[in-house]
PDB file of C-alpha atoms in Angstrom:
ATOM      1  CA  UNK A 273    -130.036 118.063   2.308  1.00 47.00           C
ATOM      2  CA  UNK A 274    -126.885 118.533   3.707  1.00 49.00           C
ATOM      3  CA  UNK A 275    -124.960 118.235   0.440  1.00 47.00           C
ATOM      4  CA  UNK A 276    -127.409 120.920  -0.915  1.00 49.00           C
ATOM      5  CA  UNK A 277    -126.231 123.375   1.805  1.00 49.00           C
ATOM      6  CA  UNK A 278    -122.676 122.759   1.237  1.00 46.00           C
ATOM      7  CA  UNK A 279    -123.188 122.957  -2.493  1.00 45.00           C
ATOM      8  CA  UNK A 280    -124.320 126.611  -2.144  1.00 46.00           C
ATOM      9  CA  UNK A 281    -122.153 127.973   0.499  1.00 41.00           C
ATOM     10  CA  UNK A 282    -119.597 126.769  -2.196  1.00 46.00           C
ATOM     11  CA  UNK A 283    -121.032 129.285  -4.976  1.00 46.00           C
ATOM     12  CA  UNK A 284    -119.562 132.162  -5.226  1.00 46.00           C
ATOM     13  CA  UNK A 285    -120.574 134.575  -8.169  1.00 46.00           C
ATOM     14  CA  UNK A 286    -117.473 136.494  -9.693  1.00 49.00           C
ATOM     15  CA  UNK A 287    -116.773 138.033 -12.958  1.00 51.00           C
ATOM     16  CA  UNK A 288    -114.394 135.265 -14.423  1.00 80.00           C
ATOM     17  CA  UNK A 289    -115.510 132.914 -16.885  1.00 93.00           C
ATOM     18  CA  UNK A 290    -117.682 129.929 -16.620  1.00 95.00           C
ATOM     19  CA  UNK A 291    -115.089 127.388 -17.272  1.00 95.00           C
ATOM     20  CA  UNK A 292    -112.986 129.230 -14.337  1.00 95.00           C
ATOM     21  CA  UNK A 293    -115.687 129.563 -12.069  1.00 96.00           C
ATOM     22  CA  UNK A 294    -116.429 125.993 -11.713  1.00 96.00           C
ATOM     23  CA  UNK A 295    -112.816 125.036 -11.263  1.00 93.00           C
ATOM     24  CA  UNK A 296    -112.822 127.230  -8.219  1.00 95.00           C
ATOM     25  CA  UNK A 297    -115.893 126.569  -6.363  1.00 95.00           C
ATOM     26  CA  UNK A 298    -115.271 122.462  -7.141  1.00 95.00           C
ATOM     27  CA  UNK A 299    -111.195 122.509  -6.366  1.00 92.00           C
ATOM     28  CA  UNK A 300    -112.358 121.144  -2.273  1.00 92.00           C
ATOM     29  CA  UNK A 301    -114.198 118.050  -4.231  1.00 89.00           C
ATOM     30  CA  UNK A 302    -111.526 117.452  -6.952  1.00 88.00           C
ATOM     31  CA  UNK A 303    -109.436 117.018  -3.743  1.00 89.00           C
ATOM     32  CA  UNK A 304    -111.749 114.791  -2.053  1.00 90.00           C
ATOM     33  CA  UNK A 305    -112.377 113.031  -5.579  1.00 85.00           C
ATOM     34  CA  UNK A 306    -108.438 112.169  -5.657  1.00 86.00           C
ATOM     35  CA  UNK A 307    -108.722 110.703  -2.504  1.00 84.00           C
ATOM     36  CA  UNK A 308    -110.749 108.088  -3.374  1.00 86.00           C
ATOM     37  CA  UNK A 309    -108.930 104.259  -2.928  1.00 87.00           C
ATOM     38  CA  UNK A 310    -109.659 104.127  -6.596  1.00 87.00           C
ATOM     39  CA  UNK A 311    -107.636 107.404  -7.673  1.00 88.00           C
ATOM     40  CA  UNK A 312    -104.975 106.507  -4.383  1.00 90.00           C
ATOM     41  CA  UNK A 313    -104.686 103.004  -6.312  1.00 90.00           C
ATOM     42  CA  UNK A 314    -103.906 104.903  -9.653  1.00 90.00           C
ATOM     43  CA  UNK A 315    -101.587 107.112  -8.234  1.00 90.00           C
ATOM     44  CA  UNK A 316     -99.649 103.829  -7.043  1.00 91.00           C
ATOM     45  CA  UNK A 317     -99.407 102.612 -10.148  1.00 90.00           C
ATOM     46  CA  UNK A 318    -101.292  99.663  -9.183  1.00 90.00           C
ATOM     47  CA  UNK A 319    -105.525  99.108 -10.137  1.00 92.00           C
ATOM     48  CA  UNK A 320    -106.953  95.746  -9.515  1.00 94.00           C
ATOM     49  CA  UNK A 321    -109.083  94.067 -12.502  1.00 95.00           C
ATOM     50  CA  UNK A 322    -112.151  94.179  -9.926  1.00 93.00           C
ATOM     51  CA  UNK A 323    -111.600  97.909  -9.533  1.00 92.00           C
ATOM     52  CA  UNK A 324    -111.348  98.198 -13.426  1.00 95.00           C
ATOM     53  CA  UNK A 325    -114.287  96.123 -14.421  1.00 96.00           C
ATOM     54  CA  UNK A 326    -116.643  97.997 -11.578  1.00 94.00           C
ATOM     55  CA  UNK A 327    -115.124 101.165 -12.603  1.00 94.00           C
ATOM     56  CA  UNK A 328    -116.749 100.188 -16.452  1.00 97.00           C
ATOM     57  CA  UNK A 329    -119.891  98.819 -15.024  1.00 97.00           C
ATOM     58  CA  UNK A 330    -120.385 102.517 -13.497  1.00 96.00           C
ATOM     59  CA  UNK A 331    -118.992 104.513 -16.481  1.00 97.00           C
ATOM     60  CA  UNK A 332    -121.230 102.504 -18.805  1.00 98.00           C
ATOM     61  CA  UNK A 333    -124.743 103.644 -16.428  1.00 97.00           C
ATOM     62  CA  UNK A 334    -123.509 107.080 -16.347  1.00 98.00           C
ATOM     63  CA  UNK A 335    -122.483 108.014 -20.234  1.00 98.00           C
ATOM     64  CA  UNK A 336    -125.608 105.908 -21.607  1.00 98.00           C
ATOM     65  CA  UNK A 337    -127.742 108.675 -19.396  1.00 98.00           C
ATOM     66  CA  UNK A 338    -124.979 111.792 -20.090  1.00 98.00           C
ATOM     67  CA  UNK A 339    -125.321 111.023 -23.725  1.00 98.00           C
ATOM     68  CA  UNK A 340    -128.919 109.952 -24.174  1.00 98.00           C
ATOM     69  CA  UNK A 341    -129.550 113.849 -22.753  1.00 98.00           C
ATOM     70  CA  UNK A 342    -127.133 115.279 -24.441  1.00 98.00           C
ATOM     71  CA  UNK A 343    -128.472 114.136 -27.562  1.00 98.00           C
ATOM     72  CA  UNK A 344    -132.060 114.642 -26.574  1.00 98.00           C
ATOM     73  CA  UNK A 345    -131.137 118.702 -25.742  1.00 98.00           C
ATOM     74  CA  UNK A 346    -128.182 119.050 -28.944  1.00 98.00           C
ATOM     75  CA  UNK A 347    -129.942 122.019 -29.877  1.00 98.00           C
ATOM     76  CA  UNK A 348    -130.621 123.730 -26.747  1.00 98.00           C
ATOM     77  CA  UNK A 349    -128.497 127.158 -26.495  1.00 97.00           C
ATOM     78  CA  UNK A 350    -126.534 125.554 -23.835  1.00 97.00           C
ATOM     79  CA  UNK A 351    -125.659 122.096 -24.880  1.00 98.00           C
ATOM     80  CA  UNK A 352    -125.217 123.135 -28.810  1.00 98.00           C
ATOM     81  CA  UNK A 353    -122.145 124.896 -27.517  1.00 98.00           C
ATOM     82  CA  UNK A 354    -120.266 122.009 -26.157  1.00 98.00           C
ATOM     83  CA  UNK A 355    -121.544 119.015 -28.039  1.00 98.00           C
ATOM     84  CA  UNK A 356    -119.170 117.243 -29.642  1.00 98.00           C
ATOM     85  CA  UNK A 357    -120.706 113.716 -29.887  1.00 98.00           C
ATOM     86  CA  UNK A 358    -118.038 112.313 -32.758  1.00 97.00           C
ATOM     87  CA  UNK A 359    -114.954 113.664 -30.738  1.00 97.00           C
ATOM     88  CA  UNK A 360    -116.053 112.454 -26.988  1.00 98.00           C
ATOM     89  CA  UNK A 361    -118.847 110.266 -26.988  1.00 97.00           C
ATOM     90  CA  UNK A 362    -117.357 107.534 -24.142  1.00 98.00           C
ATOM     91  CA  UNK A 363    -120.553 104.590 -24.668  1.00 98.00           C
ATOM     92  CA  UNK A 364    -119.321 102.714 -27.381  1.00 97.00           C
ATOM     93  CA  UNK A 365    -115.889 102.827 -26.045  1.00 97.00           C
ATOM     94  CA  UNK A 366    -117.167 101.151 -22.385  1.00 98.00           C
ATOM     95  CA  UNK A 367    -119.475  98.377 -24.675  1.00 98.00           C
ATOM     96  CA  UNK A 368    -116.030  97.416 -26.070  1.00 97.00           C
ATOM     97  CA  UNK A 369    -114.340  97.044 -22.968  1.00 98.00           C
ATOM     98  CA  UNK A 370    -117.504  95.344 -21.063  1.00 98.00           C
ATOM     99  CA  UNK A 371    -117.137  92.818 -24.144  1.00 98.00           C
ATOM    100  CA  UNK A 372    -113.447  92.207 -23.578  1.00 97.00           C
ATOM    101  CA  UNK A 373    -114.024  91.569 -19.960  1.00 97.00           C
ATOM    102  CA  UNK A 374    -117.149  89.835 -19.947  1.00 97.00           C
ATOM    103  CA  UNK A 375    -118.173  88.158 -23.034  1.00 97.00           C
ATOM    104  CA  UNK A 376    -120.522  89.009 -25.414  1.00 96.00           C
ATOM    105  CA  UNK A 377    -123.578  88.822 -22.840  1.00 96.00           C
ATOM    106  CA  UNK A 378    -121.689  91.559 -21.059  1.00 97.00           C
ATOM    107  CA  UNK A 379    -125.247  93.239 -20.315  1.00 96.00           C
ATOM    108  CA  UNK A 380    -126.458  89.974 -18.039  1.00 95.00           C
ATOM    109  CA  UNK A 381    -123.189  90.248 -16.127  1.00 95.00           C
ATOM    110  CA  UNK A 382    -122.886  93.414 -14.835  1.00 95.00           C
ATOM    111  CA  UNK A 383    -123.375  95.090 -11.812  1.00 92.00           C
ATOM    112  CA  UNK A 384    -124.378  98.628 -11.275  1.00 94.00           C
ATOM    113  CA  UNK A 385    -123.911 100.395  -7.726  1.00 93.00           C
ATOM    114  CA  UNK A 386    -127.108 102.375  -6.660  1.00 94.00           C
ATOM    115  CA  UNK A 387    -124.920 105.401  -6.028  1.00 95.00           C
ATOM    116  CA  UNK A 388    -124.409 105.172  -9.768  1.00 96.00           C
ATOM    117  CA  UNK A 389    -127.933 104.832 -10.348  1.00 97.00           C
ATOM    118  CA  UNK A 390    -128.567 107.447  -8.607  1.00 97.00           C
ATOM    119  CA  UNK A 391    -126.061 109.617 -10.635  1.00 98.00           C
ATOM    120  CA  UNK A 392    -127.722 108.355 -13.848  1.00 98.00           C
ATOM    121  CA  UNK A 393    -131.025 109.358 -12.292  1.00 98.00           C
ATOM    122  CA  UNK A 394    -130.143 112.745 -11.797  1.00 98.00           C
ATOM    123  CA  UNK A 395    -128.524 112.867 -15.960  1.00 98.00           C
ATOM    124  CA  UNK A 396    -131.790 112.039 -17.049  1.00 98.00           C
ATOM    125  CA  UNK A 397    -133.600 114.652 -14.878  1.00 98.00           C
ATOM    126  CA  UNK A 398    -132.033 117.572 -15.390  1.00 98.00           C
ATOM    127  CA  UNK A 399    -132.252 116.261 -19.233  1.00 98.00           C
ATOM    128  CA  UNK A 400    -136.371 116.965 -19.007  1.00 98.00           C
ATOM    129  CA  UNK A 401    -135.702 119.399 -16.563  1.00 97.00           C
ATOM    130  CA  UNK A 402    -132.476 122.091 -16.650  1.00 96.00           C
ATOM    131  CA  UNK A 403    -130.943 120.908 -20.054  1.00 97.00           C
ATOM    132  CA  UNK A 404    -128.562 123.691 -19.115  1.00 97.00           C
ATOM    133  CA  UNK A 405    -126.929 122.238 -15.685  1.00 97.00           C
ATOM    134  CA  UNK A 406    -126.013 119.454 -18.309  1.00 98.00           C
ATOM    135  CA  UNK A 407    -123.037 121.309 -18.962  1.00 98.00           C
ATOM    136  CA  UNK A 408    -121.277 121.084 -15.710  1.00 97.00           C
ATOM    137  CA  UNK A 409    -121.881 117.619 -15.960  1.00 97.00           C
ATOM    138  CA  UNK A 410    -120.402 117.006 -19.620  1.00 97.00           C
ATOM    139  CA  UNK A 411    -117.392 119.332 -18.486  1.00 96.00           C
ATOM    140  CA  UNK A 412    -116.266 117.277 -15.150  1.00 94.00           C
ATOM    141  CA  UNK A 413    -116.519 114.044 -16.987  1.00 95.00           C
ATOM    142  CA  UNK A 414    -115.294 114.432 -20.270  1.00 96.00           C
ATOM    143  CA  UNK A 415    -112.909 116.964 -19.818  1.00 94.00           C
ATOM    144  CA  UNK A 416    -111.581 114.780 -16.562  1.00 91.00           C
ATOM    145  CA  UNK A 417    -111.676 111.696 -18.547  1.00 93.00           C
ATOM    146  CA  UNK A 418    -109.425 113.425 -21.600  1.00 94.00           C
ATOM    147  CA  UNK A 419    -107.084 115.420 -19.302  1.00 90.00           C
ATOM    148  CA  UNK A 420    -106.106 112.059 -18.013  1.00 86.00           C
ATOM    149  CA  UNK A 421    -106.696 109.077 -20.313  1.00 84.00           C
ATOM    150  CA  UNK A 422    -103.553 108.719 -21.546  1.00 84.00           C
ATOM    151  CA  UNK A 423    -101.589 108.823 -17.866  1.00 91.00           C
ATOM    152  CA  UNK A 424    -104.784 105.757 -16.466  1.00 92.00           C
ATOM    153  CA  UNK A 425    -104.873 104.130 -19.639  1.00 93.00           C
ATOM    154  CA  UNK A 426    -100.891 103.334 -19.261  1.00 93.00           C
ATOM    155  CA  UNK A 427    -101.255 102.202 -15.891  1.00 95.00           C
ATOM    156  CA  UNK A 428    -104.156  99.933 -16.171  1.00 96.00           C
ATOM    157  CA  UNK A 429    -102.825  98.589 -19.432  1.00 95.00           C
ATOM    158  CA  UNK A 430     -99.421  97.798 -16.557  1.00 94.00           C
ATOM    159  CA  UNK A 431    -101.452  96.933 -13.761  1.00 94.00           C
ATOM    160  CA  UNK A 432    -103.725  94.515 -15.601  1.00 95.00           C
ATOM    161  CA  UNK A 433    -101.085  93.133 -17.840  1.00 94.00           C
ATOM    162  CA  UNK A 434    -103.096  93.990 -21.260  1.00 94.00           C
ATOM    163  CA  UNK A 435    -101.912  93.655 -24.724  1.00 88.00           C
ATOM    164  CA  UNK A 436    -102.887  95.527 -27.754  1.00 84.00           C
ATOM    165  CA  UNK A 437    -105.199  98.132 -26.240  1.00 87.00           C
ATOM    166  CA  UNK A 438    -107.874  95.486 -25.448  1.00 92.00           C
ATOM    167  CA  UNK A 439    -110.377  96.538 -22.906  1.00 96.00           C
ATOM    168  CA  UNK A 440    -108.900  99.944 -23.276  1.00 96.00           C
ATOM    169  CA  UNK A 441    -111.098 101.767 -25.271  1.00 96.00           C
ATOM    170  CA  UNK A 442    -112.493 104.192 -22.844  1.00 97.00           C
ATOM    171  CA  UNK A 443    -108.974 105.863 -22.364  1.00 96.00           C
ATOM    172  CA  UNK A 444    -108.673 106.502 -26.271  1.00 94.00           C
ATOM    173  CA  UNK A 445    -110.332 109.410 -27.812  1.00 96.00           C
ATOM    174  CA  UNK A 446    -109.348 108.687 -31.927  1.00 94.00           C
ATOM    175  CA  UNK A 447    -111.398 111.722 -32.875  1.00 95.00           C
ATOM    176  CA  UNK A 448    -109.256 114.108 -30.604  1.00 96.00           C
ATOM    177  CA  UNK A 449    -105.593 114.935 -32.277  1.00 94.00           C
ATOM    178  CA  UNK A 450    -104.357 117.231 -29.895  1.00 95.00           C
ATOM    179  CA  UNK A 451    -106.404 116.835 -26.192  1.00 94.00           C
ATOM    180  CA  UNK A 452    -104.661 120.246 -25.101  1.00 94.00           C
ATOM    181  CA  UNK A 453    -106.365 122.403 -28.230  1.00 96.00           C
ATOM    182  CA  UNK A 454    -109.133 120.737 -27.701  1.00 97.00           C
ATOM    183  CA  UNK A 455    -109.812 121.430 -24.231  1.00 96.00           C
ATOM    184  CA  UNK A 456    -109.088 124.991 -24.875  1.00 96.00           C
ATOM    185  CA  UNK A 457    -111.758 124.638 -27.851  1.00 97.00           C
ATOM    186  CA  UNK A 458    -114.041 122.959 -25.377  1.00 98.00           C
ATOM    187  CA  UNK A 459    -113.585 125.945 -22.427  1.00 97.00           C
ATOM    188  CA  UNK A 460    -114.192 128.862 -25.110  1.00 97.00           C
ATOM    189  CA  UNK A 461    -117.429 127.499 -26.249  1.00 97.00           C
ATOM    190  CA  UNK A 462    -118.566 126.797 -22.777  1.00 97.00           C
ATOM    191  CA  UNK A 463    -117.507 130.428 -21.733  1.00 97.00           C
ATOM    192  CA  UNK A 464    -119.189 131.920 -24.683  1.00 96.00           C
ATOM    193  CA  UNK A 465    -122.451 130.598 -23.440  1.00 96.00           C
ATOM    194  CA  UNK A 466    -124.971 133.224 -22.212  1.00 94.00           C
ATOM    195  CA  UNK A 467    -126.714 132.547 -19.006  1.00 93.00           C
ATOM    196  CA  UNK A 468    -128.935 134.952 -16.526  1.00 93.00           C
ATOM    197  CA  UNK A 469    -127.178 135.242 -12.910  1.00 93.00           C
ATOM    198  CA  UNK A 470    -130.136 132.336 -11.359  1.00 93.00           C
ATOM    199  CA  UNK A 471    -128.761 130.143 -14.483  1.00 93.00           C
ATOM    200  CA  UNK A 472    -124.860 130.218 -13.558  1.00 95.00           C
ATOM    201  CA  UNK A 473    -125.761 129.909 -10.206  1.00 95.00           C
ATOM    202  CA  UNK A 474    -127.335 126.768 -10.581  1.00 96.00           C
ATOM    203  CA  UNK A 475    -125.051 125.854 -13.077  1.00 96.00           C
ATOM    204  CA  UNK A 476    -122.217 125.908 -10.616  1.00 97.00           C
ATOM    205  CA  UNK A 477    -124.000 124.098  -7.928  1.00 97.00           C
ATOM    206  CA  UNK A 478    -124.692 121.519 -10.656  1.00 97.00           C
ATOM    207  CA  UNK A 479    -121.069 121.294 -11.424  1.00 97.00           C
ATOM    208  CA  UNK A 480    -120.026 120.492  -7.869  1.00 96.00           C
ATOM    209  CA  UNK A 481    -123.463 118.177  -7.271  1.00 97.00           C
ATOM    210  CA  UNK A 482    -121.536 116.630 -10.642  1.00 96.00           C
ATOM    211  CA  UNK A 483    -117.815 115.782  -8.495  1.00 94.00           C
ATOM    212  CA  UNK A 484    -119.695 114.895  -5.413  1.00 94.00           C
ATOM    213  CA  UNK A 485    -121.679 112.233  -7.292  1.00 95.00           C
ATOM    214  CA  UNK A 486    -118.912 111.064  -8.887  1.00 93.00           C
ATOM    215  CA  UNK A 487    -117.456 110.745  -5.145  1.00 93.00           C
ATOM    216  CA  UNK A 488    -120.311 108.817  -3.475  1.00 93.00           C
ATOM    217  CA  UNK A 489    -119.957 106.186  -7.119  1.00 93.00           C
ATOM    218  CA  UNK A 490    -116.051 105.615  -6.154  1.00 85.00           C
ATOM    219  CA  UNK A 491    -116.953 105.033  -2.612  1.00 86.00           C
ATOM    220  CA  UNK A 492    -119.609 102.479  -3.618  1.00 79.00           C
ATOM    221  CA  UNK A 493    -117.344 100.843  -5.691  1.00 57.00           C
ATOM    222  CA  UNK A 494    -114.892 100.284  -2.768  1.00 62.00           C
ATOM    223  CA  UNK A 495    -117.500  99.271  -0.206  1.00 57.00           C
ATOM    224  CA  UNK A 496    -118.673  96.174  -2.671  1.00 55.00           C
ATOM    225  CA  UNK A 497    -115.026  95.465  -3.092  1.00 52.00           C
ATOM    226  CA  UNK A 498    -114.502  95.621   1.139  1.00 52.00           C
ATOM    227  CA  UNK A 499    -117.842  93.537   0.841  1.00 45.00           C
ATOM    228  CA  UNK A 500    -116.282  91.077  -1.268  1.00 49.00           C
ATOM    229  CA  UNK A 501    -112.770  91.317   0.341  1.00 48.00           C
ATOM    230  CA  UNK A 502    -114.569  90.094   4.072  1.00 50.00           C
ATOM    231  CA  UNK A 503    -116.711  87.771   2.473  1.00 47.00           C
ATOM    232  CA  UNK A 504    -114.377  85.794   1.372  1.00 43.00           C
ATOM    233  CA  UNK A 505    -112.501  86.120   4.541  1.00 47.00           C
ATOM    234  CA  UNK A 506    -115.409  84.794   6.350  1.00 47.00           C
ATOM    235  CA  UNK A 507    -115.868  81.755   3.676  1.00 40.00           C
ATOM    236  CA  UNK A 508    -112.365  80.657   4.189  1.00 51.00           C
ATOM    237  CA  UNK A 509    -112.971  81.186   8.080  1.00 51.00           C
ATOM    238  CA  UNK A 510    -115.939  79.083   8.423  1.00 51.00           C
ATOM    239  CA  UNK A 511    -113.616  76.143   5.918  1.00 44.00           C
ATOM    240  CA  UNK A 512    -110.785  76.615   8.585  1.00 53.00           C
ATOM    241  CA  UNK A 513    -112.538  76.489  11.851  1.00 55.00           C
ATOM    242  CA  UNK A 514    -114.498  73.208   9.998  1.00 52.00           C
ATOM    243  CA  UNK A 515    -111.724  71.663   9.612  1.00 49.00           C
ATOM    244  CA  UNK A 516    -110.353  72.357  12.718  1.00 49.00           C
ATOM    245  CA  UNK A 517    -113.665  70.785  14.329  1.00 55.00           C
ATOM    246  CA  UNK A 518    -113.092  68.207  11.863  1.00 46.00           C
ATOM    247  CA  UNK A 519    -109.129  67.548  13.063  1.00 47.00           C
ATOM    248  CA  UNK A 520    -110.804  67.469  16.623  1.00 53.00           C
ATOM    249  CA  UNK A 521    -113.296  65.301  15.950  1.00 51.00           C
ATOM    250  CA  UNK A 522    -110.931  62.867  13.987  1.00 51.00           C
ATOM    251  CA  UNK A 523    -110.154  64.453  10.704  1.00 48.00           C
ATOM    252  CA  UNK A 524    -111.467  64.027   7.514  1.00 41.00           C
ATOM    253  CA  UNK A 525    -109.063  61.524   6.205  1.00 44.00           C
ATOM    254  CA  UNK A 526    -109.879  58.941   8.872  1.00 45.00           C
ATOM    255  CA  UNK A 527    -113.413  59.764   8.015  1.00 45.00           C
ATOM    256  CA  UNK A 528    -112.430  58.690   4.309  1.00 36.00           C
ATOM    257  CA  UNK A 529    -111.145  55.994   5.372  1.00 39.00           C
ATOM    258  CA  UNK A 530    -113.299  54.564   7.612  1.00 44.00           C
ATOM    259  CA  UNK A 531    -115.758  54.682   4.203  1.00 45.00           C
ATOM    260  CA  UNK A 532    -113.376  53.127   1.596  1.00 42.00           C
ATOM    261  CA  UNK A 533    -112.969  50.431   3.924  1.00 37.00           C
ATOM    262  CA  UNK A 534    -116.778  50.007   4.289  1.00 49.00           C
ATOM    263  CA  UNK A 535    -117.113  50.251   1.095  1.00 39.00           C
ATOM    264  CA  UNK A 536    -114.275  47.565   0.282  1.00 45.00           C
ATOM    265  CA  UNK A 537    -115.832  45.220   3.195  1.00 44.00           C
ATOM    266  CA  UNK A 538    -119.000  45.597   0.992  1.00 48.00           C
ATOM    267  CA  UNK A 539    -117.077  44.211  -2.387  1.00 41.00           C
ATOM    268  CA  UNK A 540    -115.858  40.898  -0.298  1.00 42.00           C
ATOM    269  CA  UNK A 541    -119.454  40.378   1.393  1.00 50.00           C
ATOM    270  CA  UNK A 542    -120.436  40.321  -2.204  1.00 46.00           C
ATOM    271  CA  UNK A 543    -121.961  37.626  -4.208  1.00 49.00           C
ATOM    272  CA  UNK A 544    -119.438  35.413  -6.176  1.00 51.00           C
ATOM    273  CA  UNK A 545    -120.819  36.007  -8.735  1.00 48.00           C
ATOM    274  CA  UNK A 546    -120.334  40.237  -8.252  1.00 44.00           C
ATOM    275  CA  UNK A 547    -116.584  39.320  -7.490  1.00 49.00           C
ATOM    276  CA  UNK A 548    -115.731  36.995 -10.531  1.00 48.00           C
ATOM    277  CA  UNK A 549    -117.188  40.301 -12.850  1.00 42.00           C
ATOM    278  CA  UNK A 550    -115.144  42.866 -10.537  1.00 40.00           C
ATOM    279  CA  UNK A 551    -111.878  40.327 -11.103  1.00 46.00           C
ATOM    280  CA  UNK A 552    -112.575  40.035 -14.973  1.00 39.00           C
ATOM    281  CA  UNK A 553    -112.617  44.253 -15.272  1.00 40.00           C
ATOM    282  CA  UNK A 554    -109.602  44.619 -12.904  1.00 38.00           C
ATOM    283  CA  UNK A 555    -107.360  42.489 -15.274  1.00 39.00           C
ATOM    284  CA  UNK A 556    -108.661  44.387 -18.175  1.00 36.00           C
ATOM    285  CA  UNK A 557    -107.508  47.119 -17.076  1.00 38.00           C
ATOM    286  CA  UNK A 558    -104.171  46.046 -16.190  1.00 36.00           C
ATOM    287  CA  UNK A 559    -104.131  45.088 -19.450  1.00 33.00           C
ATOM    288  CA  UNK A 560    -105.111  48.528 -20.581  1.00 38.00           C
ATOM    289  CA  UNK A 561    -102.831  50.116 -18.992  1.00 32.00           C
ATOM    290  CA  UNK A 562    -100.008  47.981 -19.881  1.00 37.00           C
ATOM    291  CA  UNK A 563    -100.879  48.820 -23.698  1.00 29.00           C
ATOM    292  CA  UNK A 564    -100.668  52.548 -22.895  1.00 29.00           C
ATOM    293  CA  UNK A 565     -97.286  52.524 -21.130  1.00 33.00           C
ATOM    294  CA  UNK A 566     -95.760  50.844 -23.985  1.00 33.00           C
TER     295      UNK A 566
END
């Protein structure tokens, strides 16, 4: 509820166009957005294979629902504008890259955030719902994603030490020569749309509902990694203060060998029998081993 208020204090109606009116009333969330540890991490030059590979488990949720509506609505007066399936379509592209990274049964291996559920939920809503508000969503991610693929895709291809463009694919848009026309292609079809004053208005709100979802998904991304990062703390923790009882209590290696020489006490309490086999195997390995060093 609270996000809804902000949302709608944010909206302000002027006479620009569309595509100018949702860069103002979202410029406080792109902030926030490039605040994220993610984006900080990026701007260091330095993102961890974990943050890549939960980064495509999240991208691959949202552009399966993004694109399943966008298809569904390609002929509403709204979407028919800006769809351009063969020049930004993203799935296929995060399938490779789940593939590189984690095998061809990928699909049993991932894990999706709920916060990116929830993202995917709303895609698929306003599909049935407000085909319309898809455009804000289509604009922050697309747009976003071409504006600065190129810049990411160098740094993970750094960061993560890749070779050839493998597990790169969502950075690459083959079907876009120039991402500068384009984006001024894109912005002139969206702007050329014709909405009634209730329709832009929740258009806009859409398009900042659109950043701060994006937000709350690279936030959940960095609590599971925080949630990984301190479990594993505590696993080596518990190992250390073990073996500190253990050191205490008189170590693990006189513990092992307190049992090898039970267990050798056990060989000479042995029938005679049990020893003459155990002496016969002993020299044949000697033997053996003899063989191999020559």
């Amino acid at each position: 509820m609270e996000t809804d208020k902000k949302i709608q204090t944010q909206v302000e109606l002027t006479d620009s166009d569309l595509s100018e009116q949702i860069k103002a009333v979202t410029k406080d969330s792109h902030v926030r957005a490039e605040n994220t540890e993610l984006m900080l991490a990026y701007q260091r030059g330095n993102v961890s294979l974990t943050q890549y590979k939960l980064l495509l488990c999240s991208l691959y949720e949202i552009y399966q629902a993004l694109e399943e509506a966008l298809d569904n609505n390609s002929n509403h007066p709204s979407v028919a504008p800006i769809y351009f399936p063969l020049e930004l379509a993203r799935l296929e592209s995060v399938e490779r890259d789940l593939e590189h990274f984690y095998g061809q049964d990928w699909r049993e291996k991932i894990v999706v955030p709920a916060a990116t559920k929830i993202y995917a939920h709303r895609l698929r809503q306003i599909g049935k719902d407000n085909p319309e508000y898809l455009v804000a969503h289509a604009y922050t991610r697309y747009l976003g994603d071409l504006s600065g693929g190129q810049v990411l895709g160098r740094i993970t291809q750094k960061s993560l030490g890749l070779k050839g463009g493998e597990g790169l694919s969502f950075f690459s848009f083959p079907g876009v020569s120039s991402p500068n026309l384009f984006k001024q292609l894109y912005r002139s079809r969206m702007n050329s749309i014709e909405l009634e004053e209730e329709e832009r208005k929740g258009m806009l709100e859409e398009a900042v509902r659109a950043f701060e979802l994006n937000i709350q998904v690279r936030r959940s991304g960095e609590e599971r990694m925080e949630w990984r990062r301190r479990g594993m703390e505590e696993w080596r923790g518990g190992w250390r203060r073990r073996g500190a009882e253990e050191e205490r209590s008189g170590g693990w290696g006189e513990k092992l060998t307190a049992r090898s020489l039970q267990i050798q006490t056990s060989l000479v309490n042995a029938s005679p029998l049990f020893r003459m086999v155990l002496g016969i195997c002993v020299a044949l390995a000697t033997v053996g081993m003899g063989i191999y060093a020559f």
